[in-house]
Amino acid sequence: EKGGYDYFMLKEIAEQPKAVADTLLGRIDGAGSLTLDEVRIPANVLREVDKVVIVACGTAFHAGLIAKYAIEHWTRVPCEVELASEFRYRDPILDQQTLVVAISQSGETMDTLMALRHAREQGAKVLAICNTNGSTIPRESDAVLYTHAGPEVAVASTKAFLTQLVACYLVALYLGQVRGTKYADEIRAVVRDLASISGAVERVLETMEPVRELARSLAGKNTVLFLGRHVGYPVALEGALKLKELAYMHAEGFAAGELKHGPIALIEDDLPVVVVVPSPRGRSVLHDKIVSNIQEIRARGARTIVVAEEGDDAVVPYADHLIRVPVTPTLLQPLVATVPLQVFACELATARGNEVDQPRNLAKSVTVE
Ligand code: F6R
């Protein structure tokens, strides 16, 4: 059942290139246009949308945080992302021009279901991004874009997350396409880049042995911090969540720019800090800022574990450990940068003797509020 792997999680990590390709399959035509027939919300309704609200929990919430960057950039429509468990209790502002996107692997998460019910009662249109055919969340939504990750058995979400990201990018690009955007050329280029992203994920997986080795060497640590900027910030949150749930370690993700506003006080000698570095090509200002963040924490004793694009030489002098990921457009980087963090958490859990597929106190599908 585990296809020769010790754990479902390892199998599911390895399945990610295929899961990503399957989620793209049939959704982009030969001319590079998106053909999301499943999004049954008519184009004229999508053109009127004046706000996108994403609701989700846990890892799916992190996919939503990344989606916000893509949606706002490519469509110029304001996008909010909210934890489903908080959403309806604060009387959110919703109407017929709000598009609510509910992201859920299982399609049964009660918090997310309650949030979408609340949204529909207020007249909003709901689009579900879901991995489980015929589950409750898609059944109760106006439309559904299925992720084709295949069944995910391990409690910790891996391939579902990557395919949620792909689905979010498709929604963002589709909204841009339907509504017209000044980024039409960029959108065409990104659609082309998406077509090769499965291969990029594959290449990451081929280079994971040093990450496993590093993880094993940190098995005795109590705390690991994660830093990122822009879309690397939710990747940092996701890396920290994986480590908490699998390795039962104290792990925290921060926006690197927030360091100086408090978290830098946590840095002490030999504290492992994972830093997700944005591409030096795209938003180079961010890249330079994060490189100085790495210098700052290293000067205070941190052991820096740097996830950076191939060819990014600026980080080399400050990286105690360097994890390379393939070159991608900035917005797509989470698809490659998350993978080493999954492997890292899985290996640390194993090294600490934890049950990888069934972490303590957790359930795969959370059907209570
Ligand atoms: C973390 C994890 C959880 C789920 C969350 C939402 O690895 O698996 O945080 O992401 O419980 O579940 P779904 O996506 O089924 O709504």
mmCIF file of C-alpha atoms and ligand atoms in Angstrom:
data_model
loop_
_atom_site.group_PDB
_atom_site.id
_atom_site.type_symbol
_atom_site.label_atom_id
_atom_site.label_comp_id
_atom_site.label_asym_id
_atom_site.label_seq_id
_atom_site.Cartn_x
_atom_site.Cartn_y
_atom_site.Cartn_z
ATOM 1 C CA GLU A 1 0.000 0.000 0.000
ATOM 2 C CA LYS A 2 2.820 2.332 0.865
ATOM 3 C CA GLY A 3 4.466 1.502 -2.456
ATOM 4 C CA GLY A 4 7.755 0.494 -0.866
ATOM 5 C CA TYR A 5 8.002 3.581 1.357
ATOM 6 C CA ASP A 6 8.193 3.356 5.141
ATOM 7 C CA TYR A 7 5.422 5.898 5.569
ATOM 8 C CA PHE A 8 2.500 7.206 3.580
ATOM 9 C CA MET A 9 3.932 10.665 4.074
ATOM 10 C CA LEU A 10 7.122 9.727 2.193
ATOM 11 C CA LYS A 11 5.059 8.203 -0.575
ATOM 12 C CA GLU A 12 2.877 11.283 -0.784
ATOM 13 C CA ILE A 13 5.886 13.623 -0.831
ATOM 14 C CA ALA A 14 7.291 11.569 -3.704
ATOM 15 C CA GLU A 15 3.979 11.712 -5.564
ATOM 16 C CA GLN A 16 4.015 15.497 -5.703
ATOM 17 C CA PRO A 17 5.371 15.946 -9.241
ATOM 18 C CA LYS A 18 2.562 13.762 -10.571
ATOM 19 C CA ALA A 19 -0.077 15.361 -8.327
ATOM 20 C CA VAL A 20 0.909 18.805 -9.557
ATOM 21 C CA ALA A 21 0.830 17.676 -13.201
ATOM 22 C CA ASP A 22 -2.540 15.970 -12.709
ATOM 23 C CA THR A 23 -4.051 19.113 -11.208
ATOM 24 C CA LEU A 24 -2.951 21.090 -14.273
ATOM 25 C CA LEU A 25 -4.094 18.448 -16.736
ATOM 26 C CA GLY A 26 -6.796 19.557 -19.165
ATOM 27 C CA ARG A 27 -7.048 22.995 -17.602
ATOM 28 C CA ILE A 28 -4.734 24.845 -19.974
ATOM 29 C CA ASP A 29 -5.336 24.666 -23.728
ATOM 30 C CA GLY A 30 -2.696 24.588 -26.476
ATOM 31 C CA ALA A 31 -2.823 28.368 -26.808
ATOM 32 C CA GLY A 32 -1.987 28.857 -23.133
ATOM 33 C CA SER A 33 -5.513 29.870 -22.105
ATOM 34 C CA LEU A 34 -7.209 28.491 -19.041
ATOM 35 C CA THR A 35 -10.236 26.328 -19.600
ATOM 36 C CA LEU A 36 -11.758 25.949 -16.171
ATOM 37 C CA ASP A 37 -15.154 24.681 -17.282
ATOM 38 C CA GLU A 38 -15.793 23.426 -13.764
ATOM 39 C CA VAL A 39 -15.977 26.968 -12.464
ATOM 40 C CA ARG A 40 -19.623 27.217 -13.305
ATOM 41 C CA ILE A 41 -19.851 30.754 -11.985
ATOM 42 C CA PRO A 42 -20.615 32.728 -15.188
ATOM 43 C CA ALA A 43 -17.922 35.026 -16.561
ATOM 44 C CA ASN A 44 -20.150 38.096 -16.136
ATOM 45 C CA VAL A 45 -20.510 37.306 -12.424
ATOM 46 C CA LEU A 46 -16.741 36.890 -12.095
ATOM 47 C CA ARG A 47 -16.237 40.234 -13.844
ATOM 48 C CA GLU A 48 -18.408 41.925 -11.205
ATOM 49 C CA VAL A 49 -16.540 40.400 -8.260
ATOM 50 C CA ASP A 50 -15.093 43.208 -6.163
ATOM 51 C CA LYS A 51 -13.525 41.142 -3.403
ATOM 52 C CA VAL A 52 -12.163 37.644 -2.948
ATOM 53 C CA VAL A 53 -12.285 36.075 0.501
ATOM 54 C CA ILE A 54 -10.415 32.839 1.136
ATOM 55 C CA VAL A 55 -11.378 30.649 4.081
ATOM 56 C CA ALA A 56 -9.482 27.550 5.179
ATOM 57 C CA CYS A 57 -7.710 25.894 8.111
ATOM 58 C CA GLY A 58 -4.165 24.743 8.812
ATOM 59 C CA THR A 59 -2.120 23.892 5.774
ATOM 60 C CA ALA A 60 -4.977 24.841 3.433
ATOM 61 C CA PHE A 61 -4.960 28.271 5.085
ATOM 62 C CA HIS A 62 -1.292 28.620 4.179
ATOM 63 C CA ALA A 63 -2.185 27.854 0.558
ATOM 64 C CA GLY A 64 -4.755 30.637 0.838
ATOM 65 C CA LEU A 65 -2.165 33.094 2.155
ATOM 66 C CA ILE A 66 -0.028 32.421 -0.917
ATOM 67 C CA ALA A 67 -3.071 32.710 -3.193
ATOM 68 C CA LYS A 68 -3.638 36.245 -1.950
ATOM 69 C CA TYR A 69 -0.325 37.402 -3.431
ATOM 70 C CA ALA A 70 -1.197 35.834 -6.777
ATOM 71 C CA ILE A 71 -4.813 37.019 -6.906
ATOM 72 C CA GLU A 72 -4.115 40.604 -5.957
ATOM 73 C CA HIS A 73 -1.126 40.858 -8.274
ATOM 74 C CA TRP A 74 -2.691 39.329 -11.372
ATOM 75 C CA THR A 75 -6.270 40.537 -10.982
ATOM 76 C CA ARG A 76 -6.024 43.710 -8.855
ATOM 77 C CA VAL A 77 -9.061 42.477 -6.932
ATOM 78 C CA PRO A 78 -8.653 42.838 -3.144
ATOM 79 C CA CYS A 79 -8.292 39.485 -1.438
ATOM 80 C CA GLU A 80 -8.642 38.615 2.233
ATOM 81 C CA VAL A 81 -7.572 35.320 3.741
ATOM 82 C CA GLU A 82 -9.106 34.199 6.969
ATOM 83 C CA LEU A 83 -8.960 31.219 9.252
ATOM 84 C CA ALA A 84 -12.311 29.535 8.772
ATOM 85 C CA SER A 85 -12.726 29.172 12.528
ATOM 86 C CA GLU A 86 -12.586 32.954 12.999
ATOM 87 C CA PHE A 87 -14.507 34.020 9.939
ATOM 88 C CA ARG A 88 -18.192 33.990 10.731
ATOM 89 C CA TYR A 89 -17.809 35.097 14.325
ATOM 90 C CA ARG A 90 -16.677 38.572 13.400
ATOM 91 C CA ASP A 91 -19.651 39.425 11.168
ATOM 92 C CA PRO A 92 -17.624 39.658 7.933
ATOM 93 C CA ILE A 93 -18.696 41.999 5.137
ATOM 94 C CA LEU A 94 -20.008 39.884 2.272
ATOM 95 C CA ASP A 95 -22.431 40.402 -0.596
ATOM 96 C CA GLN A 96 -23.259 39.168 -4.098
ATOM 97 C CA GLN A 97 -20.045 40.667 -5.439
ATOM 98 C CA THR A 98 -17.861 38.681 -3.046
ATOM 99 C CA LEU A 99 -16.228 35.534 -4.303
ATOM 100 C CA VAL A 100 -15.470 33.208 -1.404
ATOM 101 C CA VAL A 101 -12.896 30.490 -2.022
ATOM 102 C CA ALA A 102 -13.031 27.618 0.462
ATOM 103 C CA ILE A 103 -9.914 25.433 0.401
ATOM 104 C CA SER A 104 -10.062 21.953 1.919
ATOM 105 C CA GLN A 105 -8.315 18.684 1.205
ATOM 106 C CA SER A 106 -10.931 16.519 2.898
ATOM 107 C CA GLY A 107 -13.957 18.619 2.033
ATOM 108 C CA GLU A 108 -15.303 17.774 5.486
ATOM 109 C CA THR A 109 -13.600 20.305 7.770
ATOM 110 C CA MET A 110 -16.403 21.666 9.923
ATOM 111 C CA ASP A 111 -14.900 25.122 10.448
ATOM 112 C CA THR A 112 -14.543 25.615 6.697
ATOM 113 C CA LEU A 113 -18.021 24.254 6.018
ATOM 114 C CA MET A 114 -19.576 26.609 8.563
ATOM 115 C CA ALA A 115 -17.690 29.546 7.057
ATOM 116 C CA LEU A 116 -18.936 28.805 3.558
ATOM 117 C CA ARG A 117 -22.509 28.309 4.748
ATOM 118 C CA HIS A 118 -22.333 31.706 6.392
ATOM 119 C CA ALA A 119 -20.936 33.250 3.194
ATOM 120 C CA ARG A 120 -23.702 31.797 1.037
ATOM 121 C CA GLU A 121 -26.359 33.013 3.454
ATOM 122 C CA GLN A 122 -25.011 36.521 2.853
ATOM 123 C CA GLY A 123 -25.351 36.056 -0.916
ATOM 124 C CA ALA A 124 -21.685 35.453 -1.734
ATOM 125 C CA LYS A 125 -20.690 32.958 -4.420
ATOM 126 C CA VAL A 126 -18.548 30.119 -3.125
ATOM 127 C CA LEU A 127 -15.891 28.286 -5.094
ATOM 128 C CA ALA A 128 -14.440 25.226 -3.376
ATOM 129 C CA ILE A 129 -10.900 23.976 -3.960
ATOM 130 C CA CYS A 130 -11.060 20.409 -2.764
ATOM 131 C CA ASN A 131 -9.311 17.056 -3.100
ATOM 132 C CA THR A 132 -12.162 14.724 -2.205
ATOM 133 C CA ASN A 133 -14.815 14.082 -4.829
ATOM 134 C CA GLY A 134 -18.370 14.425 -3.678
ATOM 135 C CA SER A 135 -17.479 15.566 -0.155
ATOM 136 C CA THR A 136 -19.631 18.052 1.747
ATOM 137 C CA ILE A 137 -17.772 21.299 1.020
ATOM 138 C CA PRO A 138 -17.935 20.985 -2.789
ATOM 139 C CA ARG A 139 -21.538 19.763 -2.583
ATOM 140 C CA GLU A 140 -22.517 22.902 -0.717
ATOM 141 C CA SER A 141 -20.542 25.291 -2.943
ATOM 142 C CA ASP A 142 -21.580 27.046 -6.162
ATOM 143 C CA ALA A 143 -18.634 25.536 -8.008
ATOM 144 C CA VAL A 144 -15.646 23.335 -7.333
ATOM 145 C CA LEU A 145 -12.153 23.083 -8.690
ATOM 146 C CA TYR A 146 -10.877 19.661 -7.704
ATOM 147 C CA THR A 147 -7.244 19.125 -6.887
ATOM 148 C CA HIS A 148 -6.127 15.822 -8.330
ATOM 149 C CA ALA A 149 -3.625 14.825 -5.658
ATOM 150 C CA GLY A 150 -5.207 11.400 -5.198
ATOM 151 C CA PRO A 151 -6.030 10.103 -1.720
ATOM 152 C CA GLU A 152 -3.871 11.595 1.023
ATOM 153 C CA VAL A 153 -3.497 9.166 3.923
ATOM 154 C CA ALA A 154 -0.795 10.706 6.126
ATOM 155 C CA VAL A 155 -2.291 13.176 8.575
ATOM 156 C CA ALA A 156 0.265 15.833 7.645
ATOM 157 C CA SER A 157 -0.742 17.360 4.358
ATOM 158 C CA THR A 158 1.900 17.434 1.609
ATOM 159 C CA LYS A 159 0.745 16.676 -1.922
ATOM 160 C CA ALA A 160 -2.668 18.166 -1.177
ATOM 161 C CA PHE A 161 -0.948 21.433 -0.278
ATOM 162 C CA LEU A 162 1.040 21.617 -3.518
ATOM 163 C CA THR A 163 -2.063 20.908 -5.576
ATOM 164 C CA GLN A 164 -4.054 23.482 -3.573
ATOM 165 C CA LEU A 165 -1.399 25.984 -4.599
ATOM 166 C CA VAL A 166 -1.712 24.965 -8.242
ATOM 167 C CA ALA A 167 -5.502 25.306 -8.046
ATOM 168 C CA CYS A 168 -5.149 28.730 -6.417
ATOM 169 C CA TYR A 169 -2.804 29.891 -9.187
ATOM 170 C CA LEU A 170 -5.289 28.607 -11.766
ATOM 171 C CA VAL A 171 -8.099 30.544 -10.102
ATOM 172 C CA ALA A 172 -5.988 33.697 -9.958
ATOM 173 C CA LEU A 173 -4.911 33.376 -13.586
ATOM 174 C CA TYR A 174 -8.450 32.526 -14.689
ATOM 175 C CA LEU A 175 -9.872 35.555 -12.902
ATOM 176 C CA GLY A 176 -7.204 37.664 -14.589
ATOM 177 C CA GLN A 177 -8.067 36.147 -17.962
ATOM 178 C CA VAL A 178 -11.834 36.589 -17.588
ATOM 179 C CA ARG A 179 -11.644 40.114 -16.242
ATOM 180 C CA GLY A 180 -8.810 41.346 -18.443
ATOM 181 C CA THR A 181 -5.644 42.561 -16.800
ATOM 182 C CA LYS A 182 -2.652 44.646 -17.608
ATOM 183 C CA TYR A 183 -0.601 41.551 -16.791
ATOM 184 C CA ALA A 184 -1.857 39.524 -19.778
ATOM 185 C CA ASP A 185 1.709 38.880 -21.005
ATOM 186 C CA GLU A 186 2.907 37.901 -17.559
ATOM 187 C CA ILE A 187 -0.062 35.573 -17.174
ATOM 188 C CA ARG A 188 0.770 33.843 -20.464
ATOM 189 C CA ALA A 189 4.372 33.431 -19.315
ATOM 190 C CA VAL A 190 3.325 32.023 -15.938
ATOM 191 C CA VAL A 191 0.995 29.544 -17.594
ATOM 192 C CA ARG A 192 4.012 28.321 -19.568
ATOM 193 C CA ASP A 193 6.094 28.135 -16.383
ATOM 194 C CA LEU A 194 3.384 26.119 -14.658
ATOM 195 C CA ALA A 195 3.665 23.534 -17.397
ATOM 196 C CA SER A 196 7.248 22.791 -16.355
ATOM 197 C CA ILE A 197 6.753 23.055 -12.602
ATOM 198 C CA SER A 198 6.220 19.327 -12.104
ATOM 199 C CA GLY A 199 9.753 18.736 -13.396
ATOM 200 C CA ALA A 200 11.083 21.356 -11.005
ATOM 201 C CA VAL A 201 9.433 19.609 -8.041
ATOM 202 C CA GLU A 202 10.977 16.344 -9.252
ATOM 203 C CA ARG A 203 14.432 17.946 -9.301
ATOM 204 C CA VAL A 204 13.988 19.131 -5.704
ATOM 205 C CA LEU A 205 13.115 15.607 -4.610
ATOM 206 C CA GLU A 206 16.300 14.274 -6.206
ATOM 207 C CA THR A 207 18.478 16.483 -4.008
ATOM 208 C CA MET A 208 16.974 15.803 -0.571
ATOM 209 C CA GLU A 209 19.627 13.558 0.999
ATOM 210 C CA PRO A 210 21.592 16.453 2.580
ATOM 211 C CA VAL A 211 18.300 17.797 3.995
ATOM 212 C CA ARG A 212 17.607 14.439 5.635
ATOM 213 C CA GLU A 213 21.104 14.343 7.050
ATOM 214 C CA LEU A 214 20.724 17.848 8.420
ATOM 215 C CA ALA A 215 17.353 16.971 9.979
ATOM 216 C CA ARG A 216 18.837 13.968 11.762
ATOM 217 C CA SER A 217 21.623 16.128 13.165
ATOM 218 C CA LEU A 218 19.046 18.466 14.719
ATOM 219 C CA ALA A 219 16.973 15.775 16.439
ATOM 220 C CA GLY A 220 18.108 16.943 19.879
ATOM 221 C CA LYS A 221 17.045 20.575 19.399
ATOM 222 C CA ASN A 222 13.985 22.071 21.060
ATOM 223 C CA THR A 223 13.227 24.967 18.754
ATOM 224 C CA VAL A 224 13.488 25.765 15.063
ATOM 225 C CA LEU A 225 12.499 29.116 13.594
ATOM 226 C CA PHE A 226 11.410 29.781 10.017
ATOM 227 C CA LEU A 227 11.640 33.101 8.207
ATOM 228 C CA GLY A 228 10.331 34.247 4.853
ATOM 229 C CA ARG A 229 9.110 37.264 2.967
ATOM 230 C CA HIS A 230 6.389 37.735 0.383
ATOM 231 C CA VAL A 231 5.160 34.250 -0.627
ATOM 232 C CA GLY A 232 8.075 32.829 1.356
ATOM 233 C CA TYR A 233 6.351 33.966 4.536
ATOM 234 C CA PRO A 234 3.454 31.486 4.289
ATOM 235 C CA VAL A 235 6.027 28.861 3.257
ATOM 236 C CA ALA A 236 7.805 29.594 6.554
ATOM 237 C CA LEU A 237 4.502 29.182 8.424
ATOM 238 C CA GLU A 238 3.917 25.872 6.656
ATOM 239 C CA GLY A 239 7.436 24.639 7.456
ATOM 240 C CA ALA A 240 6.840 25.464 11.115
ATOM 241 C CA LEU A 241 3.432 23.779 11.176
ATOM 242 C CA LYS A 242 4.874 20.584 9.669
ATOM 243 C CA LEU A 243 7.596 20.532 12.311
ATOM 244 C CA LYS A 244 5.150 21.067 15.182
ATOM 245 C CA GLU A 245 2.758 18.366 14.137
ATOM 246 C CA LEU A 246 5.357 15.779 13.132
ATOM 247 C CA ALA A 247 8.412 16.389 15.306
ATOM 248 C CA TYR A 248 6.498 17.868 18.291
ATOM 249 C CA MET A 249 9.073 20.641 18.384
ATOM 250 C CA HIS A 250 8.558 24.267 19.102
ATOM 251 C CA ALA A 251 8.592 25.815 15.659
ATOM 252 C CA GLU A 252 7.565 29.298 14.674
ATOM 253 C CA GLY A 253 7.303 31.038 11.326
ATOM 254 C CA PHE A 254 7.884 34.771 10.988
ATOM 255 C CA ALA A 255 7.845 37.376 8.289
ATOM 256 C CA ALA A 256 11.523 38.263 8.082
ATOM 257 C CA GLY A 257 10.737 41.971 8.208
ATOM 258 C CA GLU A 258 9.155 41.457 11.629
ATOM 259 C CA LEU A 259 12.383 40.115 13.140
ATOM 260 C CA LYS A 260 13.498 43.504 14.397
ATOM 261 C CA HIS A 261 10.077 44.083 15.969
ATOM 262 C CA GLY A 262 10.501 41.292 18.470
ATOM 263 C CA PRO A 263 11.425 37.774 17.352
ATOM 264 C CA ILE A 264 15.117 38.573 16.940
ATOM 265 C CA ALA A 265 15.273 38.425 20.750
ATOM 266 C CA LEU A 266 14.794 34.665 20.423
ATOM 267 C CA ILE A 267 18.021 34.188 18.492
ATOM 268 C CA GLU A 268 20.681 32.459 20.541
ATOM 269 C CA ASP A 269 23.776 30.448 19.929
ATOM 270 C CA ASP A 270 23.282 27.531 17.530
ATOM 271 C CA LEU A 271 19.518 28.048 17.175
ATOM 272 C CA PRO A 272 18.497 26.569 13.819
ATOM 273 C CA VAL A 273 16.739 29.144 11.630
ATOM 274 C CA VAL A 274 15.378 28.187 8.239
ATOM 275 C CA VAL A 275 15.232 31.135 5.851
ATOM 276 C CA VAL A 276 13.226 30.982 2.623
ATOM 277 C CA VAL A 277 14.907 33.388 0.213
ATOM 278 C CA PRO A 278 12.972 34.957 -2.672
ATOM 279 C CA SER A 279 14.468 34.995 -6.132
ATOM 280 C CA PRO A 280 17.168 37.629 -6.652
ATOM 281 C CA ARG A 281 15.733 38.281 -10.130
ATOM 282 C CA GLY A 282 12.078 39.133 -9.552
ATOM 283 C CA ARG A 283 11.666 41.288 -6.472
ATOM 284 C CA SER A 284 15.330 41.965 -5.875
ATOM 285 C CA VAL A 285 14.695 44.506 -3.103
ATOM 286 C CA LEU A 286 13.162 41.764 -1.004
ATOM 287 C CA HIS A 287 16.047 39.473 -1.784
ATOM 288 C CA ASP A 288 18.599 42.009 -0.576
ATOM 289 C CA LYS A 289 16.633 42.656 2.597
ATOM 290 C CA ILE A 290 16.412 39.017 3.488
ATOM 291 C CA VAL A 291 20.129 38.548 2.867
ATOM 292 C CA SER A 292 20.777 41.236 5.477
ATOM 293 C CA ASN A 293 18.322 39.480 7.814
ATOM 294 C CA ILE A 294 20.389 36.311 7.432
ATOM 295 C CA GLN A 295 23.544 38.263 8.269
ATOM 296 C CA GLU A 296 21.872 39.776 11.331
ATOM 297 C CA ILE A 297 20.718 36.507 12.822
ATOM 298 C CA ARG A 298 23.985 34.779 12.029
ATOM 299 C CA ALA A 299 25.903 37.522 13.775
ATOM 300 C CA ARG A 300 23.800 36.683 16.845
ATOM 301 C CA GLY A 301 24.700 33.001 16.693
ATOM 302 C CA ALA A 302 21.890 31.450 14.643
ATOM 303 C CA ARG A 303 22.655 28.356 12.617
ATOM 304 C CA THR A 304 21.290 29.430 9.234
ATOM 305 C CA ILE A 305 19.568 26.935 6.976
ATOM 306 C CA VAL A 306 18.991 28.800 3.742
ATOM 307 C CA VAL A 307 16.540 27.760 1.034
ATOM 308 C CA ALA A 308 17.578 29.690 -2.071
ATOM 309 C CA GLU A 309 17.284 29.564 -5.799
ATOM 310 C CA GLU A 310 19.981 27.877 -7.889
ATOM 311 C CA GLY A 311 22.584 30.465 -8.875
ATOM 312 C CA ASP A 312 21.793 32.822 -5.996
ATOM 313 C CA ASP A 313 25.375 33.385 -4.874
ATOM 314 C CA ALA A 314 24.708 36.288 -2.520
ATOM 315 C CA VAL A 315 23.484 33.939 0.220
ATOM 316 C CA VAL A 316 26.468 31.587 0.125
ATOM 317 C CA PRO A 317 28.723 33.379 2.672
ATOM 318 C CA TYR A 318 25.935 33.448 5.289
ATOM 319 C CA ALA A 319 24.462 29.972 4.888
ATOM 320 C CA ASP A 320 25.590 27.326 7.347
ATOM 321 C CA HIS A 321 23.458 24.930 5.332
ATOM 322 C CA LEU A 322 22.291 25.691 1.816
ATOM 323 C CA ILE A 323 19.263 24.057 0.226
ATOM 324 C CA ARG A 324 18.939 24.801 -3.483
ATOM 325 C CA VAL A 325 15.624 24.995 -5.339
ATOM 326 C CA PRO A 326 15.126 25.457 -9.095
ATOM 327 C CA VAL A 327 14.584 28.864 -10.638
ATOM 328 C CA THR A 328 10.869 29.736 -10.824
ATOM 329 C CA PRO A 329 8.860 32.951 -11.116
ATOM 330 C CA THR A 330 8.615 34.523 -7.647
ATOM 331 C CA LEU A 331 4.939 33.743 -7.170
ATOM 332 C CA LEU A 332 5.441 30.059 -7.983
ATOM 333 C CA GLN A 333 8.420 29.555 -5.671
ATOM 334 C CA PRO A 334 6.314 27.997 -2.863
ATOM 335 C CA LEU A 335 5.779 24.943 -5.084
ATOM 336 C CA VAL A 336 9.478 24.129 -4.883
ATOM 337 C CA ALA A 337 10.479 25.787 -1.584
ATOM 338 C CA THR A 338 7.931 23.888 0.535
ATOM 339 C CA VAL A 339 9.181 20.450 -0.476
ATOM 340 C CA PRO A 340 12.503 20.504 1.458
ATOM 341 C CA LEU A 341 10.614 21.680 4.554
ATOM 342 C CA GLN A 342 8.269 18.685 4.305
ATOM 343 C CA VAL A 343 11.220 16.314 3.977
ATOM 344 C CA PHE A 344 12.965 18.081 6.870
ATOM 345 C CA ALA A 345 9.979 17.668 9.205
ATOM 346 C CA CYS A 346 9.364 14.063 8.202
ATOM 347 C CA GLU A 347 12.985 13.091 8.792
ATOM 348 C CA LEU A 348 13.136 14.908 12.128
ATOM 349 C CA ALA A 349 9.994 13.115 13.252
ATOM 350 C CA THR A 350 11.539 9.779 12.329
ATOM 351 C CA ALA A 351 14.794 10.665 14.075
ATOM 352 C CA ARG A 352 12.852 11.525 17.229
ATOM 353 C CA GLY A 353 10.993 8.222 17.084
ATOM 354 C CA ASN A 354 7.603 9.740 16.339
ATOM 355 C CA GLU A 355 4.787 8.120 14.440
ATOM 356 C CA VAL A 356 5.011 9.964 11.102
ATOM 357 C CA ASP A 357 1.656 9.128 9.534
ATOM 358 C CA GLN A 358 -0.382 9.430 12.712
ATOM 359 C CA PRO A 359 0.967 12.264 14.886
ATOM 360 C CA ARG A 360 -0.374 12.306 18.423
ATOM 361 C CA ASN A 361 -3.596 14.211 19.120
ATOM 362 C CA LEU A 362 -4.374 14.823 15.437
ATOM 363 C CA ALA A 363 -6.997 13.519 13.028
ATOM 364 C CA LYS A 364 -6.904 13.608 9.242
ATOM 365 C CA SER A 365 -10.290 15.158 8.928
ATOM 366 C CA VAL A 366 -11.561 17.549 11.593
ATOM 367 C CA THR A 367 -15.332 17.283 11.546
ATOM 368 C CA VAL A 368 -16.017 19.187 14.748
ATOM 369 C CA GLU A 369 -15.950 22.944 15.219
HETATM 370 C C1 F6R B 1 -1.564 19.950 8.421
HETATM 371 C C2 F6R B 1 -2.923 19.519 8.125
HETATM 372 C C3 F6R B 1 -4.066 20.328 8.646
HETATM 373 C C4 F6R B 1 -5.132 20.495 7.558
HETATM 374 C C5 F6R B 1 -6.369 21.212 8.117
HETATM 375 C C6 F6R B 1 -7.413 21.456 7.042
HETATM 376 O O1 F6R B 1 -0.627 19.109 7.841
HETATM 377 O O2 F6R B 1 -3.110 18.536 7.462
HETATM 378 O O3 F6R B 1 -3.638 21.561 9.102
HETATM 379 O O4 F6R B 1 -4.577 21.220 6.495
HETATM 380 O O5 F6R B 1 -6.935 20.435 9.138
HETATM 381 O O6 F6R B 1 -7.872 20.257 6.502
HETATM 382 P P1 F6R B 1 -8.676 20.227 5.150
HETATM 383 O O7 F6R B 1 -7.774 20.694 4.068
HETATM 384 O O8 F6R B 1 -9.087 18.801 4.973
HETATM 385 O O9 F6R B 1 -9.849 21.160 5.312
#
